[in-house]
Tab-separated table of C-alpha atoms and ligand atoms in Angstrom:
chain	number	residue	atom	x	y	z
A	1	UNK	CA	68.471	-15.973	-64.722
A	2	UNK	CA	69.674	-12.267	-64.714
A	3	UNK	CA	67.975	-9.476	-63.281
A	4	UNK	CA	67.325	-7.708	-66.540
A	5	UNK	CA	64.880	-10.252	-68.071
A	6	UNK	CA	61.728	-8.781	-68.960
A	7	UNK	CA	57.903	-9.696	-69.772
A	8	UNK	CA	55.118	-8.314	-71.571
A	9	UNK	CA	51.580	-9.743	-71.485
A	10	UNK	CA	48.953	-8.591	-73.931
A	11	UNK	CA	45.539	-9.051	-72.392
A	12	UNK	CA	42.265	-9.581	-74.583
A	13	UNK	CA	38.761	-10.388	-73.437
A	14	UNK	CA	36.903	-10.306	-70.307
A	15	UNK	CA	37.709	-9.242	-66.637
A	16	UNK	CA	38.457	-12.773	-65.793
A	17	UNK	CA	41.362	-12.529	-68.291
A	18	UNK	CA	42.411	-9.282	-66.604
A	19	UNK	CA	42.481	-11.137	-63.309
A	20	UNK	CA	44.420	-13.916	-64.782
A	21	UNK	CA	46.906	-11.602	-66.157
A	22	UNK	CA	47.524	-10.429	-62.710
A	23	UNK	CA	48.370	-13.894	-61.413
A	24	UNK	CA	50.750	-14.370	-64.354
A	25	UNK	CA	52.434	-11.215	-63.480
A	26	UNK	CA	52.731	-12.279	-59.814
A	27	UNK	CA	54.453	-15.458	-61.029
A	28	UNK	CA	56.791	-13.796	-63.377
A	29	UNK	CA	57.816	-11.271	-60.680
A	30	UNK	CA	58.408	-14.193	-58.264
A	31	UNK	CA	60.774	-15.723	-60.923
A	32	UNK	CA	62.662	-12.419	-61.102
A	33	UNK	CA	61.239	-10.980	-64.260
A	34	UNK	CA	60.371	-7.250	-64.693
A	35	UNK	CA	57.804	-5.746	-66.679
A	36	UNK	CA	58.678	-4.368	-70.142
A	37	UNK	CA	57.136	-1.187	-71.477
A	38	UNK	CA	56.447	-2.737	-74.807
A	39	UNK	CA	56.481	-6.204	-76.333
A	40	UNK	CA	59.503	-5.179	-78.490
A	41	UNK	CA	61.631	-4.896	-75.315
A	42	UNK	CA	60.678	-8.111	-73.640
A	43	UNK	CA	62.372	-11.605	-73.236
A	44	UNK	CA	59.192	-13.295	-72.908
A	45	UNK	CA	55.755	-12.208	-74.436
A	46	UNK	CA	52.452	-13.830	-73.433
A	47	UNK	CA	49.127	-13.382	-75.160
A	48	UNK	CA	46.042	-13.966	-72.810
A	49	UNK	CA	43.382	-14.652	-75.300
A	50	UNK	CA	39.709	-14.616	-75.593
A	51	UNK	CA	37.413	-16.870	-77.645
A	52	UNK	CA	34.121	-15.640	-76.893
A	53	UNK	CA	33.465	-14.327	-80.393
A	54	UNK	CA	35.048	-14.868	-83.747
A	55	UNK	CA	36.511	-11.151	-83.737
A	56	UNK	CA	38.268	-11.905	-80.427
A	57	UNK	CA	39.936	-14.998	-81.702
A	58	UNK	CA	41.117	-13.091	-84.986
A	59	UNK	CA	42.659	-10.532	-82.669
A	60	UNK	CA	44.666	-13.179	-80.891
A	61	UNK	CA	46.054	-14.498	-84.162
A	62	UNK	CA	46.863	-11.098	-85.301
A	63	UNK	CA	48.836	-10.474	-82.495
A	64	UNK	CA	50.697	-13.612	-82.742
A	65	UNK	CA	51.430	-12.789	-86.551
A	66	UNK	CA	53.063	-9.669	-85.452
A	67	UNK	CA	55.258	-11.671	-82.876
A	68	UNK	CA	56.485	-13.854	-85.792
A	69	UNK	CA	58.396	-11.007	-87.024
A	70	UNK	CA	60.032	-10.399	-83.653
A	71	UNK	CA	60.790	-13.975	-83.000
A	72	UNK	CA	62.704	-13.974	-86.501
A	73	UNK	CA	64.924	-11.253	-85.368
A	74	UNK	CA	65.350	-12.663	-81.960
A	75	UNK	CA	65.064	-16.507	-81.889
A	76	UNK	CA	65.763	-16.283	-78.057
A	77	UNK	CA	62.403	-14.653	-77.338
A	78	UNK	CA	59.888	-16.857	-75.618
A	79	UNK	CA	56.347	-16.498	-76.937
A	80	UNK	CA	53.355	-18.088	-75.016
A	81	UNK	CA	49.647	-18.024	-75.647
A	82	UNK	CA	47.256	-18.570	-72.804
A	83	UNK	CA	43.557	-18.020	-72.180
A	84	UNK	CA	40.544	-19.447	-73.860
A	85	UNK	CA	41.995	-19.710	-77.425
A	86	UNK	CA	44.931	-21.680	-76.049
A	87	UNK	CA	42.505	-23.831	-74.172
A	88	UNK	CA	40.344	-24.293	-77.304
A	89	UNK	CA	42.905	-24.796	-79.902
A	90	UNK	CA	45.785	-26.548	-77.983
A	91	UNK	CA	48.317	-28.344	-80.035
A	92	UNK	CA	46.877	-26.972	-83.239
A	93	UNK	CA	48.386	-23.578	-82.351
A	94	UNK	CA	52.010	-25.058	-82.141
A	95	UNK	CA	51.414	-26.917	-85.486
A	96	UNK	CA	50.143	-23.758	-87.229
A	97	UNK	CA	52.462	-21.157	-85.731
A	98	UNK	CA	56.210	-21.747	-85.459
A	99	UNK	CA	56.687	-18.614	-83.417
A	100	UNK	CA	54.973	-19.954	-80.439
A	101	UNK	CA	57.027	-21.861	-77.784
A	102	UNK	CA	54.235	-22.374	-75.282
A	103	UNK	CA	50.463	-22.990	-75.267
A	104	UNK	CA	48.980	-22.857	-71.688
A	105	UNK	CA	45.231	-23.282	-70.922
A	106	UNK	CA	43.209	-21.575	-68.248
A	107	UNK	CA	43.851	-23.973	-65.523
A	108	UNK	CA	47.566	-24.079	-66.249
A	109	UNK	CA	48.574	-20.573	-65.022
A	110	UNK	CA	49.933	-22.050	-61.807
A	111	UNK	CA	52.352	-24.326	-63.633
A	112	UNK	CA	54.007	-21.347	-65.852
A	113	UNK	CA	57.184	-21.552	-64.031
A	114	UNK	CA	57.929	-25.197	-64.987
A	115	UNK	CA	56.627	-24.618	-68.464
A	116	UNK	CA	58.916	-21.592	-68.981
A	117	UNK	CA	61.836	-23.517	-67.816
A	118	UNK	CA	61.130	-26.160	-70.134
A	119	UNK	CA	61.149	-23.724	-72.911
A	120	UNK	CA	64.135	-21.892	-71.828
A	121	UNK	CA	66.613	-24.491	-70.385
A	122	UNK	CA	65.645	-27.462	-72.597
A	123	UNK	CA	64.577	-25.685	-75.678
A	124	UNK	CA	61.411	-27.532	-76.174
A	125	UNK	CA	57.857	-26.367	-77.243
A	126	UNK	CA	55.207	-27.311	-74.752
A	127	UNK	CA	51.459	-27.508	-74.591
A	128	UNK	CA	49.530	-27.636	-71.168
A	129	UNK	CA	45.761	-27.508	-71.495
A	130	UNK	CA	44.957	-29.843	-68.573
A	131	UNK	CA	42.067	-29.030	-66.602
A	132	UNK	CA	42.722	-29.760	-62.903
A	133	UNK	CA	38.942	-29.604	-62.240
A	134	UNK	CA	39.800	-27.336	-59.257
A	135	UNK	CA	40.627	-23.572	-58.993
A	136	UNK	CA	44.442	-23.185	-58.734
A	137	UNK	CA	45.666	-21.549	-55.541
A	138	UNK	CA	48.823	-19.553	-55.797
A	139	UNK	CA	49.351	-19.331	-52.049
A	140	UNK	CA	50.033	-15.819	-50.488
A	141	UNK	CA	49.793	-13.491	-53.311
A	142	UNK	CA	52.667	-10.996	-53.577
A	143	UNK	CA	50.973	-7.694	-54.264
A	144	UNK	CA	52.923	-4.576	-55.064
A	145	UNK	CA	51.833	-1.448	-53.500
A	146	UNK	CA	48.841	-0.155	-55.669
A	147	UNK	CA	50.470	-0.914	-59.090
A	148	UNK	CA	47.212	-1.113	-60.790
A	149	UNK	CA	44.930	1.521	-58.982
A	150	UNK	CA	42.559	1.311	-56.224
A	151	UNK	CA	40.088	-1.143	-57.813
A	152	UNK	CA	40.689	-4.723	-58.362
A	153	UNK	CA	38.992	-7.878	-59.609
A	154	UNK	CA	39.124	-11.067	-57.470
A	155	UNK	CA	38.017	-14.397	-58.944
A	156	UNK	CA	35.762	-16.374	-56.743
A	157	UNK	CA	34.756	-19.102	-59.248
A	158	UNK	CA	35.723	-20.334	-62.557
A	159	UNK	CA	33.818	-22.068	-65.361
A	160	UNK	CA	30.207	-22.412	-66.101
A	161	UNK	CA	27.434	-25.191	-65.934
A	162	UNK	CA	24.836	-23.262	-67.717
A	163	UNK	CA	25.523	-24.164	-71.513
A	164	UNK	CA	23.637	-21.187	-73.320
A	165	UNK	CA	23.544	-22.500	-76.639
A	166	UNK	CA	25.626	-19.562	-78.160
A	167	UNK	CA	28.356	-19.783	-75.652
A	168	UNK	CA	31.754	-21.256	-75.698
A	169	UNK	CA	32.758	-20.640	-72.018
A	170	UNK	CA	31.545	-23.919	-70.539
A	171	UNK	CA	33.437	-25.687	-73.228
A	172	UNK	CA	36.736	-23.936	-72.647
A	173	UNK	CA	36.653	-22.969	-68.952
A	174	UNK	CA	35.004	-26.167	-67.940
A	175	UNK	CA	32.602	-26.812	-65.225
A	176	UNK	CA	31.902	-24.325	-62.209
A	177	UNK	CA	34.505	-24.360	-59.542
A	178	UNK	CA	34.443	-22.121	-56.416
A	179	UNK	CA	37.465	-20.941	-54.546
A	180	UNK	CA	37.673	-21.413	-50.767
A	181	UNK	CA	36.176	-18.298	-48.917
A	182	UNK	CA	39.365	-18.274	-46.663
A	183	UNK	CA	41.706	-17.804	-49.771
A	184	UNK	CA	39.452	-15.050	-51.141
A	185	UNK	CA	39.349	-13.244	-47.857
A	186	UNK	CA	42.957	-13.572	-47.620
A	187	UNK	CA	43.559	-12.076	-51.045
A	188	UNK	CA	41.258	-9.213	-50.343
A	189	UNK	CA	43.023	-8.433	-47.028
A	190	UNK	CA	46.364	-8.368	-48.823
A	191	UNK	CA	44.916	-6.171	-51.439
A	192	UNK	CA	43.470	-3.557	-49.005
A	193	UNK	CA	46.821	-3.653	-47.222
A	194	UNK	CA	48.370	-2.514	-50.474
A	195	UNK	CA	45.908	0.326	-50.944
A	196	UNK	CA	43.197	-1.179	-52.873
A	197	UNK	CA	39.744	0.185	-51.830
A	198	UNK	CA	37.327	-1.471	-54.255
A	199	UNK	CA	36.958	-5.060	-55.282
A	200	UNK	CA	34.804	-6.667	-57.888
A	201	UNK	CA	34.151	-10.385	-57.333
A	202	UNK	CA	34.342	-12.361	-60.632
A	203	UNK	CA	32.527	-15.474	-61.709
A	204	UNK	CA	30.252	-16.518	-64.512
A	205	UNK	CA	27.457	-17.190	-62.397
A	206	UNK	CA	28.234	-15.760	-58.861
A	207	UNK	CA	24.670	-16.895	-57.452
A	208	UNK	CA	25.721	-20.471	-57.527
A	209	UNK	CA	29.088	-19.798	-55.550
A	210	UNK	CA	29.928	-22.659	-53.247
A	211	UNK	CA	27.084	-24.702	-53.776
A	212	UNK	CA	28.622	-27.849	-55.433
A	213	UNK	CA	31.667	-27.693	-52.990
A	214	UNK	CA	29.286	-27.130	-49.840
A	215	UNK	CA	31.206	-23.892	-49.145
A	216	UNK	CA	29.404	-20.908	-47.710
A	217	UNK	CA	26.559	-19.168	-49.880
A	218	UNK	CA	27.428	-16.321	-52.020
A	219	UNK	CA	25.517	-13.906	-49.600
A	220	UNK	CA	27.548	-15.199	-46.621
A	221	UNK	CA	30.821	-14.648	-48.627
A	222	UNK	CA	29.482	-10.921	-49.281
A	223	UNK	CA	28.705	-10.545	-45.750
A	224	UNK	CA	32.333	-11.766	-44.836
A	225	UNK	CA	34.016	-9.540	-47.346
A	226	UNK	CA	31.917	-6.505	-46.174
A	227	UNK	CA	33.686	-6.685	-42.809
A	228	UNK	CA	37.119	-6.101	-44.246
A	229	UNK	CA	38.952	-3.169	-42.814
A	230	UNK	CA	39.685	-0.392	-45.115
A	231	UNK	CA	37.516	-1.834	-47.971
A	232	UNK	CA	35.290	0.846	-49.114
A	233	UNK	CA	33.296	-0.737	-51.985
A	234	UNK	CA	32.314	-4.193	-52.993
A	235	UNK	CA	30.941	-5.253	-56.429
A	236	UNK	CA	30.386	-8.479	-58.261
A	237	UNK	CA	29.728	-9.844	-61.695
A	238	UNK	CA	27.968	-11.684	-63.282
A	239	UNK	CA	24.759	-12.829	-61.850
A	240	UNK	CA	22.612	-14.977	-64.118
A	241	UNK	CA	19.051	-13.803	-64.073
A	242	UNK	CA	17.574	-17.125	-63.524
A	243	UNK	CA	19.306	-17.712	-60.177
A	244	UNK	CA	19.263	-14.205	-58.799
A	245	UNK	CA	17.917	-14.839	-55.207
A	246	UNK	CA	15.649	-12.729	-53.057
A	247	UNK	CA	18.360	-13.434	-50.518
A	248	UNK	CA	20.783	-11.698	-52.707
A	249	UNK	CA	18.551	-8.729	-53.535
A	250	UNK	CA	18.001	-8.218	-49.921
A	251	UNK	CA	21.607	-8.267	-49.081
A	252	UNK	CA	21.613	-4.678	-50.817
A	253	UNK	CA	19.421	-3.545	-47.843
A	254	UNK	CA	22.077	-4.176	-45.156
A	255	UNK	CA	25.544	-4.458	-46.656
A	256	UNK	CA	26.855	-0.985	-46.524
A	257	UNK	CA	29.886	-1.638	-48.924
A	258	UNK	CA	27.794	-3.283	-51.544
A	259	UNK	CA	27.415	-0.877	-54.626
A	260	UNK	CA	24.130	-0.025	-56.039
A	261	UNK	CA	24.780	-1.555	-59.291
A	262	UNK	CA	23.918	-4.862	-60.820
A	263	UNK	CA	25.036	-6.533	-64.219
A	264	UNK	CA	22.167	-8.659	-65.199
A	265	UNK	CA	22.687	-9.828	-68.711
A	266	UNK	CA	19.259	-10.457	-70.591
A	267	UNK	CA	20.679	-11.332	-74.006
A	268	UNK	CA	17.286	-10.914	-75.641
A	269	UNK	CA	13.729	-9.501	-74.887
A	270	UNK	CA	12.009	-12.357	-76.658
A	271	UNK	CA	10.814	-15.259	-74.730
A	272	UNK	CA	11.286	-17.519	-77.809
A	273	UNK	CA	14.794	-16.650	-78.441
A	274	UNK	CA	15.649	-16.871	-74.750
A	275	UNK	CA	14.339	-20.465	-74.954
A	276	UNK	CA	16.554	-21.232	-77.970
A	277	UNK	CA	19.387	-19.668	-76.283
A	278	UNK	CA	18.673	-21.903	-73.210
A	279	UNK	CA	18.588	-19.037	-70.815
A	280	UNK	CA	15.893	-20.716	-68.774
A	281	UNK	CA	13.833	-17.510	-67.816
A	282	UNK	CA	11.129	-15.671	-69.744
A	283	UNK	CA	10.978	-12.012	-70.586
A	284	UNK	CA	8.365	-11.623	-67.684
A	285	UNK	CA	10.502	-13.473	-65.087
A	286	UNK	CA	13.543	-11.276	-65.803
A	287	UNK	CA	11.351	-8.035	-65.804
A	288	UNK	CA	10.069	-9.178	-62.288
A	289	UNK	CA	13.608	-9.592	-61.028
A	290	UNK	CA	14.461	-5.974	-62.066
A	291	UNK	CA	11.259	-4.782	-60.441
A	292	UNK	CA	12.246	-6.447	-57.206
A	293	UNK	CA	15.728	-4.838	-57.477
A	294	UNK	CA	14.280	-1.497	-57.946
A	295	UNK	CA	11.867	-1.873	-55.063
A	296	UNK	CA	15.099	-2.045	-52.771
A	297	UNK	CA	16.171	1.095	-54.319
A	298	UNK	CA	14.736	3.137	-56.999
A	299	UNK	CA	18.194	4.458	-58.076
A	300	UNK	CA	19.598	0.851	-58.275
A	301	UNK	CA	21.836	0.953	-61.492
A	302	UNK	CA	21.149	-1.982	-63.829
A	303	UNK	CA	23.400	-2.888	-66.835
A	304	UNK	CA	23.205	-5.725	-69.242
A	305	UNK	CA	24.588	-7.731	-72.215
A	306	UNK	CA	22.479	-8.134	-75.457
A	307	UNK	CA	23.046	-10.450	-78.465
A	308	UNK	CA	21.458	-9.391	-81.661
A	309	UNK	CA	21.046	-11.483	-84.661
A	310	UNK	CA	20.768	-14.715	-82.957
A	311	UNK	CA	19.768	-17.533	-85.388
A	312	UNK	CA	15.874	-17.253	-86.164
A	313	UNK	CA	15.593	-13.751	-84.620
A	314	UNK	CA	12.622	-12.125	-86.240
A	315	UNK	CA	11.820	-8.449	-86.455
A	316	UNK	CA	9.207	-9.120	-83.979
A	317	UNK	CA	11.809	-10.610	-81.614
A	318	UNK	CA	14.159	-7.808	-82.070
A	319	UNK	CA	11.393	-5.375	-81.359
A	320	UNK	CA	10.637	-7.300	-78.156
A	321	UNK	CA	14.341	-6.481	-77.201
A	322	UNK	CA	14.074	-2.965	-78.086
A	323	UNK	CA	10.919	-2.616	-75.954
A	324	UNK	CA	12.565	-4.446	-72.995
A	325	UNK	CA	15.435	-1.880	-73.078
A	326	UNK	CA	12.894	0.966	-72.931
A	327	UNK	CA	11.064	-0.623	-70.130
A	328	UNK	CA	14.103	-1.357	-67.854
A	329	UNK	CA	15.988	1.803	-69.011
A	330	UNK	CA	19.487	0.433	-68.403
A	331	UNK	CA	22.240	2.559	-67.021
A	332	UNK	CA	24.546	0.989	-69.502
A	333	UNK	CA	24.595	-2.022	-71.840
A	334	UNK	CA	26.973	-3.967	-74.006
A	335	UNK	CA	25.681	-5.295	-77.459
A	336	UNK	CA	27.086	-8.035	-79.543
A	337	UNK	CA	26.528	-9.445	-82.987
A	338	UNK	CA	25.712	-13.175	-82.710
A	339	UNK	CA	28.888	-14.957	-83.651
A	340	UNK	CA	29.143	-18.717	-84.363
A	341	UNK	CA	31.565	-20.523	-82.158
A	342	UNK	CA	33.093	-23.904	-82.584
A	343	UNK	CA	30.911	-26.833	-81.418
A	344	UNK	CA	28.222	-24.763	-79.634
A	345	UNK	CA	24.546	-25.890	-80.477
A	346	UNK	CA	23.382	-22.349	-81.904
A	347	UNK	CA	26.207	-22.957	-84.652
A	348	UNK	CA	23.899	-25.628	-85.970
A	349	UNK	CA	20.795	-23.856	-85.728
A	350	UNK	CA	18.772	-22.639	-88.873
A	351	UNK	CA	17.884	-19.094	-89.677
A	352	UNK	CA	21.225	-17.448	-89.536
A	353	UNK	CA	20.852	-13.573	-89.808
A	354	UNK	CA	23.094	-11.684	-92.161
A	355	UNK	CA	25.984	-9.331	-91.307
A	356	UNK	CA	23.959	-6.276	-92.567
A	357	UNK	CA	20.824	-7.085	-90.710
A	358	UNK	CA	22.883	-7.868	-87.576
A	359	UNK	CA	24.824	-4.445	-87.812
A	360	UNK	CA	21.457	-2.518	-88.358
A	361	UNK	CA	20.116	-4.071	-85.204
A	362	UNK	CA	23.227	-3.361	-83.410
A	363	UNK	CA	22.966	0.261	-84.479
A	364	UNK	CA	19.511	0.426	-83.328
A	365	UNK	CA	20.232	-0.751	-79.773
A	366	UNK	CA	23.172	1.614	-79.566
A	367	UNK	CA	21.237	4.523	-80.581
A	368	UNK	CA	18.312	3.790	-78.190
A	369	UNK	CA	20.713	3.191	-75.381
A	370	UNK	CA	22.611	6.460	-76.152
A	371	UNK	CA	19.144	8.533	-75.466
A	372	UNK	CA	18.240	6.604	-72.264
A	373	UNK	CA	21.921	7.018	-70.859
A	374	UNK	CA	21.698	10.650	-71.616
A	375	UNK	CA	18.373	11.030	-70.007
A	376	UNK	CA	19.411	9.230	-66.790
A	377	UNK	CA	22.693	11.201	-66.681
A	378	UNK	CA	20.818	14.629	-66.939
A	379	UNK	CA	18.731	13.357	-63.991
A	380	UNK	CA	21.888	13.432	-61.804
A	381	UNK	CA	22.532	17.101	-62.522
A	382	UNK	CA	21.954	18.937	-59.212
A	383	UNK	CA	22.571	15.862	-56.901
A	384	UNK	CA	25.405	15.495	-54.513
A	385	UNK	CA	27.008	12.058	-54.964
A	386	UNK	CA	29.575	10.013	-53.245
A	387	UNK	CA	32.510	9.228	-55.585
A	388	UNK	CA	35.315	6.994	-54.980
A	389	UNK	CA	38.470	8.775	-56.397
A	390	UNK	CA	40.512	6.778	-58.748
A	391	UNK	CA	42.854	9.377	-59.866
A	392	UNK	CA	43.586	12.533	-61.766
A	393	UNK	CA	41.252	12.967	-64.818
A	394	UNK	CA	42.786	12.389	-68.270
A	395	UNK	CA	42.324	16.106	-68.995
A	396	UNK	CA	44.408	17.079	-66.075
A	397	UNK	CA	47.088	14.512	-67.252
A	398	UNK	CA	47.172	16.148	-70.751
A	399	UNK	CA	47.253	19.586	-69.102
A	400	UNK	CA	45.171	21.063	-71.625
A	401	UNK	CA	42.168	21.751	-69.502
A	402	UNK	CA	40.727	25.223	-69.191
A	403	UNK	CA	38.182	24.550	-66.450
A	404	UNK	CA	40.057	26.648	-63.816
A	405	UNK	CA	43.668	26.876	-63.425
A	406	UNK	CA	43.806	26.664	-59.505
A	407	UNK	CA	41.709	23.614	-59.333
A	408	UNK	CA	42.742	20.028	-59.564
A	409	UNK	CA	40.728	17.828	-61.958
A	410	UNK	CA	39.883	14.388	-60.609
A	411	UNK	CA	38.066	11.282	-61.692
A	412	UNK	CA	36.178	8.550	-59.915
A	413	UNK	CA	33.011	6.770	-59.904
A	414	UNK	CA	29.671	6.613	-57.959
A	415	UNK	CA	28.219	3.591	-56.400
A	416	UNK	CA	25.915	3.238	-59.421
A	417	UNK	CA	29.259	2.881	-61.522
A	418	UNK	CA	29.083	6.311	-63.204
A	419	UNK	CA	32.250	7.975	-64.214
A	420	UNK	CA	32.576	11.482	-62.565
A	421	UNK	CA	35.207	14.024	-63.585
A	422	UNK	CA	35.371	16.919	-61.001
A	423	UNK	CA	37.225	19.817	-59.866
A	424	UNK	CA	38.485	20.290	-56.296
A	425	UNK	CA	39.924	23.544	-55.146
A	426	UNK	CA	42.882	22.573	-52.861
A	427	UNK	CA	42.570	25.679	-50.928
A	428	UNK	CA	38.711	25.875	-50.728
A	429	UNK	CA	38.054	22.489	-49.114
A	430	UNK	CA	38.654	21.287	-45.723
A	431	UNK	CA	40.800	18.094	-45.482
A	432	UNK	CA	41.995	18.590	-49.135
A	433	UNK	CA	45.248	16.928	-50.077
A	434	UNK	CA	45.326	13.748	-52.079
A	435	UNK	CA	41.817	12.256	-52.620
A	436	UNK	CA	43.090	9.315	-54.218
A	437	UNK	CA	41.248	6.122	-52.858
A	438	UNK	CA	38.961	8.150	-50.848
A	439	UNK	CA	35.147	8.768	-51.023
A	440	UNK	CA	34.402	12.286	-51.622
A	441	UNK	CA	31.044	14.227	-52.135
A	442	UNK	CA	30.631	15.879	-55.453
A	443	UNK	CA	28.031	18.238	-56.688
A	444	UNK	CA	27.057	17.186	-60.249
A	445	UNK	CA	26.850	20.043	-62.745
A	446	UNK	CA	26.876	18.496	-66.127
A	447	UNK	CA	25.733	15.360	-67.772
A	448	UNK	CA	27.553	13.826	-70.764
A	449	UNK	CA	26.567	10.597	-72.575
A	450	UNK	CA	29.173	8.491	-70.764
A	451	UNK	CA	30.182	10.504	-67.730
A	452	UNK	CA	29.276	13.280	-65.376
A	453	UNK	CA	31.043	16.391	-64.569
A	454	UNK	CA	30.971	18.240	-61.159
A	455	UNK	CA	32.812	20.102	-58.225
A	456	UNK	CA	33.717	18.495	-54.903
A	457	UNK	CA	31.869	19.816	-51.993
A	458	UNK	CA	33.142	17.882	-49.288
A	459	UNK	CA	36.404	16.073	-48.873
A	460	UNK	CA	35.037	13.002	-47.203
A	461	UNK	CA	31.676	11.468	-47.245
A	462	UNK	CA	29.808	10.151	-44.228
A	463	UNK	CA	29.727	6.431	-44.534
A	464	UNK	CA	27.741	5.374	-47.545
A	465	UNK	CA	25.504	3.116	-45.550
A	466	UNK	CA	22.272	2.192	-47.158
A	467	UNK	CA	21.191	5.615	-47.791
A	468	UNK	CA	20.410	5.981	-51.414
A	469	UNK	CA	22.458	8.484	-53.355
A	470	UNK	CA	19.376	10.535	-53.798
A	471	UNK	CA	19.129	11.103	-50.108
A	472	UNK	CA	22.009	13.519	-50.609
A	473	UNK	CA	20.124	15.389	-53.263
A	474	UNK	CA	21.009	19.127	-53.276
B	501	LIG	N1	28.170	-14.249	-80.014
B	501	LIG	C1	27.850	-13.030	-79.594
B	501	LIG	N2	28.010	-12.680	-78.340
B	501	LIG	C2	28.210	-13.636	-77.419
B	501	LIG	N3	28.410	-13.526	-76.018
B	501	LIG	C3	28.732	-14.814	-75.524
B	501	LIG	N4	28.864	-15.569	-76.651
B	501	LIG	C4	28.564	-14.978	-77.795
B	501	LIG	C5	28.456	-15.284	-79.114
B	501	LIG	N5	28.624	-16.535	-79.408
B	501	LIG	C6	28.148	-12.488	-75.277
B	501	LIG	C7	27.096	-12.570	-74.207
B	501	LIG	C8	27.740	-12.516	-72.932
B	501	LIG	C9	28.990	-11.693	-73.167
B	501	LIG	C10	30.137	-11.849	-72.338
B	501	LIG	O1	29.394	-11.930	-74.487
B	501	LIG	O2	26.157	-11.387	-74.347
B	501	LIG	O3	26.937	-12.110	-71.829
B	502	LIG	FE1	28.105	-18.477	-71.270
B	502	LIG	FE2	25.660	-18.622	-70.427
B	502	LIG	FE3	27.782	-19.574	-68.879
B	502	LIG	FE4	27.330	-16.952	-69.203
B	502	LIG	S1	25.910	-18.271	-68.286
B	502	LIG	S2	29.279	-18.022	-69.375
B	502	LIG	S3	26.568	-16.880	-71.383
B	502	LIG	S4	27.054	-20.453	-70.823
């Protein structure tokens, strides 16, 4: 293969796919490919797809539609479809879409080199949706120095055993499989050596990490990762509320790198609907877990996922959801219209809710959350918060900013996952220089709905420790 071959990967869907795309990139780099700036300039185009809702699936097919034109012009182009739609549809994609050369499932990423060679050298079309029933290990990962910022995802487990009645994940990603802690630690060490300062551990249900395989517990894994040199922050997602243990809640009291934020998807505030969703917790049990978390720290940020318009959701069920949102006061949330997926039990349930009612409910959740987020962000004004700097703010990049010509504009996140855009006078602050990848202290001056604005008051923070952000209140 010549040096000049280029690839382009279009990533849809969740953080798991973002991580999988990173693995695909590593494989393609090791095969001598380089990254193309757009798909029109690539010799191989891969679509990493998502099947969680119908809209996501449509997005995948419309991208493949665009590639058909490109393939007509350039028959040498290799087109591959990976991710959950590939896993779900398999051979049907090759039958329906002549522009596709390669269909590879979520467990087949490690076999990409062979698949690509078969297509390129033997001129064959291939499907590989075999599930290995173990997490593939790529061996030492070649990590380029900070190509994608200071914050990265690291998969610790794949698949799901929970079978929520609306969800396609267990059907496409298969049963839960945990990665060896040694490989996880090795990967995180390599990331920190390449300049990464924050990792988010990924799994559909991190609480059951290692249980089946008899590996260490999730809390033990966090403890071991917390000891990594040069790692500043540690996050994880997703925690199923039914399995959130007191042991894990307690870990927030002594792990200094563990961020004070938890994503705890509730899906609905109605116990009846939760039962029909097979979530295996009641509204009260969920609220008790949130209470326990906030006992650890009153400023513990909690975010969630909500589904509106689940089959049979009455006005009373929906108002239970709104009440729960008011009671918890989430720091942020994602809300989705329920969408039928192939073969899941909810698709066969009675009481389907019309699109227009779903949309009304979705808007009501968004409006309520907007006011809660605004109120919570306003409460941060006047505080001094620790911010991990991710780069120059977008405004600085656009060079249209008028906030002060001598001052640099930076952007980062608090431990509670709030975005903070801030100014730093390069002359006025001791130790100033590049703040990229460092934790600095920022005085918060203004609250917006989805971010905060402020001014740096110190170029480096004391160790974050387990002091709440509010201990630094100005
Ligand atoms: N319809 C709508 N939303 C869904 N989710 C999962 N399956 C569906 C579905 N069939 C949402 C859940 C989950 C998030 C990742 O996607 O809220 O937590
Ligand atoms: Fe889907 Fe439920 Fe598993 Fe989450 S816990 S991936 S919603 S089945």
